[in-house]
PDB file of C-alpha atoms and ligand atoms in Angstrom:
ATOM      1  CA  MET A   1    -104.099 -25.734 -56.208  1.00 57.00           C
ATOM      2  CA  GLY A   2    -107.409 -25.861 -54.825  1.00 56.00           C
ATOM      3  CA  ASP A   3    -108.668 -22.444 -53.407  1.00 59.00           C
ATOM      4  CA  HIS A   4    -105.394 -21.081 -53.170  1.00 72.00           C
ATOM      5  CA  LYS A   5    -104.650 -18.125 -55.674  1.00 90.00           C
ATOM      6  CA  LEU A   6    -101.479 -18.671 -57.831  1.00 95.00           C
ATOM      7  CA  VAL A   7    -100.321 -15.867 -59.739  1.00 97.00           C
ATOM      8  CA  ILE A   8     -97.522 -15.509 -62.447  1.00 98.00           C
ATOM      9  CA  ARG A   9     -96.027 -12.059 -63.179  1.00 98.00           C
ATOM     10  CA  GLU A  10     -93.033 -10.321 -64.114  1.00 98.00           C
ATOM     11  CA  ALA A  11     -90.587  -8.985 -60.828  1.00 98.00           C
ATOM     12  CA  LYS A  12     -91.090  -5.466 -60.042  1.00 96.00           C
ATOM     13  CA  ASN A  13     -88.229  -3.516 -58.300  1.00 95.00           C
ATOM     14  CA  SER A  14     -90.348  -3.725 -55.008  1.00 96.00           C
ATOM     15  CA  ASP A  15     -90.245  -7.539 -55.138  1.00 97.00           C
ATOM     16  CA  ALA A  16     -86.330  -7.649 -54.398  1.00 97.00           C
ATOM     17  CA  GLU A  17     -86.493  -8.088 -50.872  1.00 97.00           C
ATOM     18  CA  ALA A  18     -89.169 -11.339 -51.034  1.00 97.00           C
ATOM     19  CA  VAL A  19     -86.551 -12.597 -54.059  1.00 97.00           C
ATOM     20  CA  ILE A  20     -83.799 -12.604 -51.599  1.00 96.00           C
ATOM     21  CA  ASP A  21     -85.673 -14.516 -48.798  1.00 96.00           C
ATOM     22  CA  TYR A  22     -86.915 -16.501 -51.479  1.00 97.00           C
ATOM     23  CA  LEU A  23     -83.477 -17.318 -52.885  1.00 96.00           C
ATOM     24  CA  ASN A  24     -82.266 -17.664 -49.284  1.00 94.00           C
ATOM     25  CA  GLN A  25     -84.920 -20.173 -48.451  1.00 95.00           C
ATOM     26  CA  ILE A  26     -84.430 -22.437 -51.737  1.00 96.00           C
ATOM     27  CA  ALA A  27     -80.313 -22.590 -51.911  1.00 94.00           C
ATOM     28  CA  GLY A  28     -80.653 -24.875 -49.267  1.00 92.00           C
ATOM     29  CA  GLU A  29     -83.689 -27.041 -50.426  1.00 95.00           C
ATOM     30  CA  SER A  30     -81.857 -28.522 -53.660  1.00 93.00           C
ATOM     31  CA  ASP A  31     -78.794 -29.958 -54.975  1.00 94.00           C
ATOM     32  CA  PHE A  32     -79.633 -29.308 -58.365  1.00 95.00           C
ATOM     33  CA  LEU A  33     -79.300 -25.670 -58.383  1.00 95.00           C
ATOM     34  CA  THR A  34     -76.234 -23.756 -59.400  1.00 93.00           C
ATOM     35  CA  PHE A  35     -75.649 -22.500 -55.759  1.00 93.00           C
ATOM     36  CA  GLY A  36     -75.895 -24.235 -52.596  1.00 91.00           C
ATOM     37  CA  SER A  37     -76.066 -21.205 -50.384  1.00 91.00           C
ATOM     38  CA  ALA A  38     -77.642 -17.742 -51.168  1.00 88.00           C
ATOM     39  CA  GLU A  39     -74.368 -16.121 -49.557  1.00 90.00           C
ATOM     40  CA  GLU A  40     -72.376 -17.302 -52.487  1.00 92.00           C
ATOM     41  CA  LEU A  41     -74.476 -14.903 -54.810  1.00 91.00           C
ATOM     42  CA  HIS A  42     -73.661 -11.732 -52.618  1.00 92.00           C
ATOM     43  CA  LEU A  43     -77.165 -10.088 -52.921  1.00 93.00           C
ATOM     44  CA  THR A  44     -78.017  -7.295 -51.273  1.00 95.00           C
ATOM     45  CA  VAL A  45     -81.622  -5.265 -51.899  1.00 97.00           C
ATOM     46  CA  GLU A  46     -79.926  -2.441 -53.593  1.00 97.00           C
ATOM     47  CA  LYS A  47     -78.112  -4.774 -56.031  1.00 97.00           C
ATOM     48  CA  GLU A  48     -81.305  -6.753 -56.314  1.00 97.00           C
ATOM     49  CA  GLU A  49     -83.205  -4.012 -57.414  1.00 97.00           C
ATOM     50  CA  VAL A  50     -80.543  -2.829 -60.125  1.00 97.00           C
ATOM     51  CA  THR A  51     -80.974  -6.730 -61.215  1.00 97.00           C
ATOM     52  CA  LEU A  52     -84.952  -6.651 -61.508  1.00 98.00           C
ATOM     53  CA  LYS A  53     -84.825  -3.421 -62.984  1.00 97.00           C
ATOM     54  CA  ASP A  54     -82.166  -4.355 -65.934  1.00 97.00           C
ATOM     55  CA  TYR A  55     -84.648  -7.381 -66.821  1.00 98.00           C
ATOM     56  CA  ALA A  56     -87.828  -5.092 -66.698  1.00 97.00           C
ATOM     57  CA  LYS A  57     -86.187  -2.573 -69.360  1.00 97.00           C
ATOM     58  CA  ARG A  58     -84.335  -5.318 -71.546  1.00 97.00           C
ATOM     59  CA  GLU A  59     -86.799  -6.464 -74.549  1.00 97.00           C
ATOM     60  CA  ASN A  60     -85.115 -10.072 -74.239  1.00 98.00           C
ATOM     61  CA  ALA A  61     -84.784 -10.506 -70.634  1.00 98.00           C
ATOM     62  CA  LEU A  62     -87.506 -11.758 -68.296  1.00 98.00           C
ATOM     63  CA  TYR A  63     -87.854 -12.234 -64.377  1.00 98.00           C
ATOM     64  CA  LEU A  64     -90.887 -13.812 -63.059  1.00 98.00           C
ATOM     65  CA  VAL A  65     -92.307 -14.873 -59.934  1.00 98.00           C
ATOM     66  CA  ALA A  66     -95.153 -17.284 -59.198  1.00 98.00           C
ATOM     67  CA  VAL A  67     -96.887 -15.662 -55.881  1.00 98.00           C
ATOM     68  CA  TYR A  68     -99.102 -18.210 -53.996  1.00 96.00           C
ATOM     69  CA  ASN A  69    -101.052 -17.134 -51.153  1.00 92.00           C
ATOM     70  CA  GLY A  70     -99.120 -14.119 -51.274  1.00 93.00           C
ATOM     71  CA  GLN A  71     -95.379 -15.361 -51.158  1.00 96.00           C
ATOM     72  CA  ILE A  72     -93.010 -16.049 -53.815  1.00 98.00           C
ATOM     73  CA  ALA A  73     -93.306 -19.744 -54.364  1.00 98.00           C
ATOM     74  CA  GLY A  74     -91.041 -19.893 -57.538  1.00 98.00           C
ATOM     75  CA  THR A  75     -89.082 -17.944 -59.670  1.00 98.00           C
ATOM     76  CA  LEU A  76     -88.162 -18.176 -63.404  1.00 98.00           C
ATOM     77  CA  ASP A  77     -85.427 -15.809 -64.900  1.00 98.00           C
ATOM     78  CA  PHE A  78     -84.521 -15.394 -69.017  1.00 98.00           C
ATOM     79  CA  PHE A  79     -81.353 -13.567 -70.298  1.00 98.00           C
ATOM     80  CA  GLY A  80     -81.092 -13.066 -73.838  1.00 98.00           C
ATOM     81  CA  GLY A  81     -78.016 -12.146 -75.372  1.00 98.00           C
ATOM     82  CA  THR A  82     -76.653  -8.569 -75.412  1.00 97.00           C
ATOM     83  CA  LYS A  83     -75.598  -8.352 -79.067  1.00 97.00           C
ATOM     84  CA  LYS A  84     -76.687  -8.292 -82.238  1.00 97.00           C
ATOM     85  CA  ARG A  85     -75.709 -11.546 -82.919  1.00 98.00           C
ATOM     86  CA  THR A  86     -76.657 -13.408 -79.920  1.00 98.00           C
ATOM     87  CA  ALA A  87     -80.103 -11.189 -78.895  1.00 98.00           C
ATOM     88  CA  HIS A  88     -82.098 -13.825 -80.491  1.00 98.00           C
ATOM     89  CA  THR A  89     -81.231 -16.522 -78.043  1.00 98.00           C
ATOM     90  CA  GLY A  90     -80.982 -17.023 -74.318  1.00 98.00           C
ATOM     91  CA  GLU A  91     -80.872 -19.188 -71.081  1.00 98.00           C
ATOM     92  CA  PHE A  92     -83.477 -19.343 -68.475  1.00 98.00           C
ATOM     93  CA  GLY A  93     -83.098 -20.995 -64.741  1.00 98.00           C
ATOM     94  CA  ILE A  94     -86.387 -21.790 -62.681  1.00 98.00           C
ATOM     95  CA  SER A  95     -87.197 -23.114 -59.202  1.00 98.00           C
ATOM     96  CA  VAL A  96     -89.776 -23.759 -56.703  1.00 98.00           C
ATOM     97  CA  ARG A  97     -89.911 -23.862 -53.164  1.00 98.00           C
ATOM     98  CA  ARG A  98     -89.844 -27.247 -52.090  1.00 97.00           C
ATOM     99  CA  ASP A  99     -93.281 -27.480 -50.314  1.00 96.00           C
ATOM    100  CA  TYR A 100     -94.674 -26.437 -53.444  1.00 96.00           C
ATOM    101  CA  TRP A 101     -93.321 -29.140 -55.988  1.00 97.00           C
ATOM    102  CA  ASN A 102     -95.002 -31.134 -58.099  1.00 97.00           C
ATOM    103  CA  LYS A 103     -98.387 -28.688 -58.161  1.00 96.00           C
ATOM    104  CA  GLY A 104     -97.809 -27.220 -61.538  1.00 97.00           C
ATOM    105  CA  ILE A 105     -96.186 -23.761 -60.693  1.00 98.00           C
ATOM    106  CA  GLY A 106     -92.808 -24.808 -62.544  1.00 98.00           C
ATOM    107  CA  ARG A 107     -95.204 -25.744 -65.740  1.00 98.00           C
ATOM    108  CA  ALA A 108     -96.925 -22.259 -65.465  1.00 98.00           C
ATOM    109  CA  LEU A 109     -93.810 -20.631 -64.998  1.00 98.00           C
ATOM    110  CA  ILE A 110     -92.187 -22.199 -68.285  1.00 98.00           C
ATOM    111  CA  ALA A 111     -95.698 -21.396 -70.023  1.00 98.00           C
ATOM    112  CA  ARG A 112     -95.698 -18.041 -69.460  1.00 98.00           C
ATOM    113  CA  MET A 113     -91.750 -17.520 -70.458  1.00 98.00           C
ATOM    114  CA  ILE A 114     -92.572 -19.774 -73.883  1.00 98.00           C
ATOM    115  CA  GLU A 115     -95.923 -17.351 -74.266  1.00 98.00           C
ATOM    116  CA  TRP A 116     -93.882 -14.101 -74.010  1.00 98.00           C
ATOM    117  CA  SER A 117     -90.664 -15.212 -76.111  1.00 98.00           C
ATOM    118  CA  LYS A 118     -93.084 -15.447 -79.043  1.00 97.00           C
ATOM    119  CA  ALA A 119     -94.360 -11.891 -78.226  1.00 96.00           C
ATOM    120  CA  THR A 120     -91.311 -10.372 -78.249  1.00 96.00           C
ATOM    121  CA  GLY A 121     -90.618 -11.136 -82.155  1.00 95.00           C
ATOM    122  CA  ILE A 122     -86.907 -11.026 -80.970  1.00 96.00           C
ATOM    123  CA  ILE A 123     -86.224 -14.453 -79.145  1.00 98.00           C
ATOM    124  CA  ARG A 124     -85.848 -17.306 -81.622  1.00 98.00           C
ATOM    125  CA  LYS A 125     -84.304 -20.146 -79.334  1.00 98.00           C
ATOM    126  CA  ILE A 126     -84.563 -20.777 -75.553  1.00 98.00           C
ATOM    127  CA  ASN A 127     -81.693 -22.710 -74.144  1.00 98.00           C
ATOM    128  CA  LEU A 128     -81.027 -24.286 -70.826  1.00 98.00           C
ATOM    129  CA  ARG A 129     -78.824 -26.321 -68.599  1.00 98.00           C
ATOM    130  CA  VAL A 130     -79.882 -29.290 -66.232  1.00 98.00           C
ATOM    131  CA  ARG A 131     -77.996 -31.797 -64.038  1.00 98.00           C
ATOM    132  CA  SER A 132     -78.280 -35.306 -65.980  1.00 97.00           C
ATOM    133  CA  ASP A 133     -79.682 -36.480 -63.075  1.00 97.00           C
ATOM    134  CA  ASN A 134     -82.602 -34.104 -62.608  1.00 98.00           C
ATOM    135  CA  GLN A 135     -85.128 -36.195 -63.712  1.00 97.00           C
ATOM    136  CA  ARG A 136     -88.309 -34.321 -62.743  1.00 97.00           C
ATOM    137  CA  ALA A 137     -87.054 -31.091 -64.380  1.00 98.00           C
ATOM    138  CA  MET A 138     -86.047 -32.873 -67.507  1.00 98.00           C
ATOM    139  CA  HIS A 139     -89.676 -34.368 -67.707  1.00 98.00           C
ATOM    140  CA  LEU A 140     -90.934 -30.862 -67.736  1.00 98.00           C
ATOM    141  CA  TYR A 141     -88.641 -29.391 -70.135  1.00 98.00           C
ATOM    142  CA  LYS A 142     -89.208 -32.411 -72.490  1.00 98.00           C
ATOM    143  CA  SER A 143     -92.915 -32.054 -72.316  1.00 98.00           C
ATOM    144  CA  PHE A 144     -92.586 -28.326 -73.689  1.00 98.00           C
ATOM    145  CA  GLY A 145     -90.505 -29.833 -76.408  1.00 98.00           C
ATOM    146  CA  PHE A 146     -86.711 -28.848 -75.330  1.00 98.00           C
ATOM    147  CA  GLU A 147     -84.821 -31.288 -76.693  1.00 98.00           C
ATOM    148  CA  GLU A 148     -81.904 -32.557 -75.543  1.00 98.00           C
ATOM    149  CA  GLU A 149     -78.709 -30.899 -77.620  1.00 98.00           C
ATOM    150  CA  GLY A 150     -75.642 -31.930 -75.938  1.00 98.00           C
ATOM    151  CA  VAL A 151     -74.111 -33.160 -72.607  1.00 98.00           C
ATOM    152  CA  ILE A 152     -71.027 -30.906 -70.533  1.00 98.00           C
ATOM    153  CA  ARG A 153     -69.351 -33.271 -68.370  1.00 98.00           C
ATOM    154  CA  ARG A 154     -68.368 -32.311 -64.939  1.00 98.00           C
ATOM    155  CA  ASP A 155     -70.249 -29.249 -65.077  1.00 97.00           C
ATOM    156  CA  PHE A 156     -70.961 -29.235 -61.632  1.00 96.00           C
ATOM    157  CA  PHE A 157     -69.037 -29.799 -58.355  1.00 96.00           C
ATOM    158  CA  ILE A 158     -71.463 -30.568 -55.461  1.00 95.00           C
ATOM    159  CA  ASN A 159     -70.860 -32.367 -52.081  1.00 93.00           C
ATOM    160  CA  ASP A 160     -67.049 -33.773 -53.653  1.00 96.00           C
ATOM    161  CA  GLU A 161     -69.135 -35.237 -56.846  1.00 97.00           C
ATOM    162  CA  PHE A 162     -69.086 -33.911 -60.325  1.00 98.00           C
ATOM    163  CA  TYR A 163     -72.211 -33.887 -62.289  1.00 98.00           C
ATOM    164  CA  ASP A 164     -72.678 -33.586 -65.771  1.00 98.00           C
ATOM    165  CA  SER A 165     -74.980 -31.186 -67.708  1.00 98.00           C
ATOM    166  CA  VAL A 166     -77.255 -31.495 -70.161  1.00 98.00           C
ATOM    167  CA  HIS A 167     -77.862 -28.875 -72.509  1.00 98.00           C
ATOM    168  CA  MET A 168     -81.359 -28.757 -73.744  1.00 98.00           C
ATOM    169  CA  GLY A 169     -83.080 -26.313 -76.290  1.00 98.00           C
ATOM    170  CA  ARG A 170     -86.309 -25.115 -77.813  1.00 98.00           C
ATOM    171  CA  PHE A 171     -86.949 -23.178 -81.017  1.00 98.00           C
ATOM    172  CA  ILE A 172     -88.996 -20.403 -81.027  1.00 98.00           C
ATOM    173  CA  ASP A 173     -90.705 -19.772 -84.349  1.00 93.00           C
ATOM    174  CA  GLY A 174     -94.379 -18.496 -84.831  1.00 71.00           C
ATOM    175  CA  GLN A 175     -97.189 -20.321 -82.984  1.00 61.00           C
ATOM    176  CA  LYS A 176     -95.302 -23.700 -82.700  1.00 59.00           C
TER     177      LYS A 176
HETATM  178  C1  COA B   1     -87.622 -28.710 -61.491  1.00 77.01           C
HETATM  179  C2  COA B   1     -88.807 -27.783 -60.655  1.00 77.01           C
HETATM  180  C3  COA B   1     -88.942 -25.933 -61.010  1.00 77.01           C
HETATM  181  C4  COA B   1     -90.205 -28.293 -61.397  1.00 77.01           C
HETATM  182  O1  COA B   1     -91.380 -26.939 -60.842  1.00 77.01           O
HETATM  183  P1  COA B   1     -92.588 -27.785 -60.057  1.00 77.01           P
HETATM  184  O2  COA B   1     -93.435 -26.800 -59.772  1.00 77.01           O
HETATM  185  O3  COA B   1     -92.238 -29.288 -58.967  1.00 77.01           O
HETATM  186  O4  COA B   1     -93.283 -28.646 -61.495  1.00 77.01           O
HETATM  187  P2  COA B   1     -94.455 -29.308 -62.125  1.00 77.01           P
HETATM  188  O5  COA B   1     -95.524 -29.489 -60.858  1.00 77.01           O
HETATM  189  O6  COA B   1     -94.975 -27.882 -62.811  1.00 77.01           O
HETATM  190  O7  COA B   1     -93.838 -30.532 -62.823  1.00 77.01           O
HETATM  191  C5  COA B   1     -93.420 -31.394 -62.192  1.00 77.01           C
HETATM  192  C6  COA B   1     -93.536 -32.211 -63.772  1.00 77.01           C
HETATM  193  O8  COA B   1     -92.423 -33.389 -63.395  1.00 77.01           O
HETATM  194  C7  COA B   1     -92.924 -34.940 -63.058  1.00 77.01           C
HETATM  195  N1  COA B   1     -92.356 -35.309 -61.835  1.00 77.01           N
HETATM  196  C8  COA B   1     -92.454 -35.306 -60.759  1.00 77.01           C
HETATM  197  N2  COA B   1     -91.372 -36.117 -60.179  1.00 77.01           N
HETATM  198  C9  COA B   1     -90.372 -36.861 -61.186  1.00 77.01           C
HETATM  199  C10 COA B   1     -89.436 -37.888 -61.510  1.00 77.01           C
HETATM  200  N3  COA B   1     -88.865 -38.295 -60.396  1.00 77.01           N
HETATM  201  N4  COA B   1     -89.654 -37.988 -62.424  1.00 77.01           N
HETATM  202  C11 COA B   1     -90.400 -37.674 -63.613  1.00 77.01           C
HETATM  203  N5  COA B   1     -90.893 -36.828 -63.433  1.00 77.01           N
HETATM  204  C12 COA B   1     -91.354 -36.428 -62.456  1.00 77.01           C
HETATM  205  C13 COA B   1     -94.348 -34.622 -62.661  1.00 77.01           C
HETATM  206  O9  COA B   1     -95.518 -35.461 -62.448  1.00 77.01           O
HETATM  207  C14 COA B   1     -94.841 -33.056 -63.292  1.00 77.01           C
HETATM  208  O10 COA B   1     -94.944 -33.397 -64.614  1.00 77.01           O
HETATM  209  P3  COA B   1     -96.593 -33.624 -65.088  1.00 77.01           P
HETATM  210  O11 COA B   1     -97.263 -32.380 -65.115  1.00 77.01           O
HETATM  211  O12 COA B   1     -96.573 -34.239 -66.785  1.00 77.01           O
HETATM  212  O13 COA B   1     -97.438 -34.867 -64.482  1.00 77.01           O
HETATM  213  C15 COA B   1     -89.074 -27.759 -59.314  1.00 77.01           C
HETATM  214  O14 COA B   1     -88.935 -28.990 -58.842  1.00 77.01           O
HETATM  215  C16 COA B   1     -87.545 -27.188 -58.644  1.00 77.01           C
HETATM  216  O15 COA B   1     -87.328 -26.023 -58.051  1.00 77.01           O
HETATM  217  N6  COA B   1     -86.836 -28.312 -58.122  1.00 77.01           N
HETATM  218  C17 COA B   1     -85.388 -27.828 -57.600  1.00 77.01           C
HETATM  219  C18 COA B   1     -84.524 -27.021 -58.566  1.00 77.01           C
HETATM  220  C19 COA B   1     -83.995 -27.128 -59.741  1.00 77.01           C
HETATM  221  O16 COA B   1     -84.279 -28.729 -60.119  1.00 77.01           O
HETATM  222  N7  COA B   1     -84.597 -26.457 -61.016  1.00 77.01           N
HETATM  223  C20 COA B   1     -84.212 -26.392 -62.300  1.00 77.01           C
HETATM  224  C21 COA B   1     -82.800 -26.824 -62.467  1.00 77.01           C
HETATM  225  S1  COA B   1     -82.658 -26.256 -64.003  1.00 77.01           S
END
């Protein structure tokens, strides 16, 4: 990333507005997300502040921002189960601004999540869903040891077409 500084850190309440701006930006940049426009997310700064506060206070949830040149260039959110029987597991979503794809930001976000998940002592499994033709994302997930667990057919409907999603998972055990 040259001389520029990439910082991966947990999101704070005060990031709410910047996170919304970021989501507005990326919504139109990729057909691999579950939303095609940020309007569908019904976001307001107030609601986003509550969301970020909720992530921060939960032991098994994480909202990371990748800040590059002072701007949010990527985010990762992991949300664990809210009941005892599911608290050990959760699903994450990740995105990076198109201008910054293939520069290692996604890799840095996932590495931080895995490190964090081991330190929680709670998380024992991380799940994700990815469109089955999203080769960049699947390559990245596999390189971290995520394995394909199943296919959900017609999981996405984008521009009048159905797409399957692949469910992938990675166990979190000790230092592995
Ligand atoms: C998927 C995404 C988060 C990855 O972030 P990123 O910062 O671009 O990822 P990185 O640069 O860390 O890593 C990308 C890897 O994919 C590889 N790659 C790039 N294009 C590829 C392709 N067409 N097929 C296979 N691998 C590819 C890169 O070489 C790199 O792997 P390497 O580190 O082994 O060389 C980002 O591209 C993105 O936001 N895409 C749109 C939204 C999305 O798909 N989100 C995930 C939904 S499940």
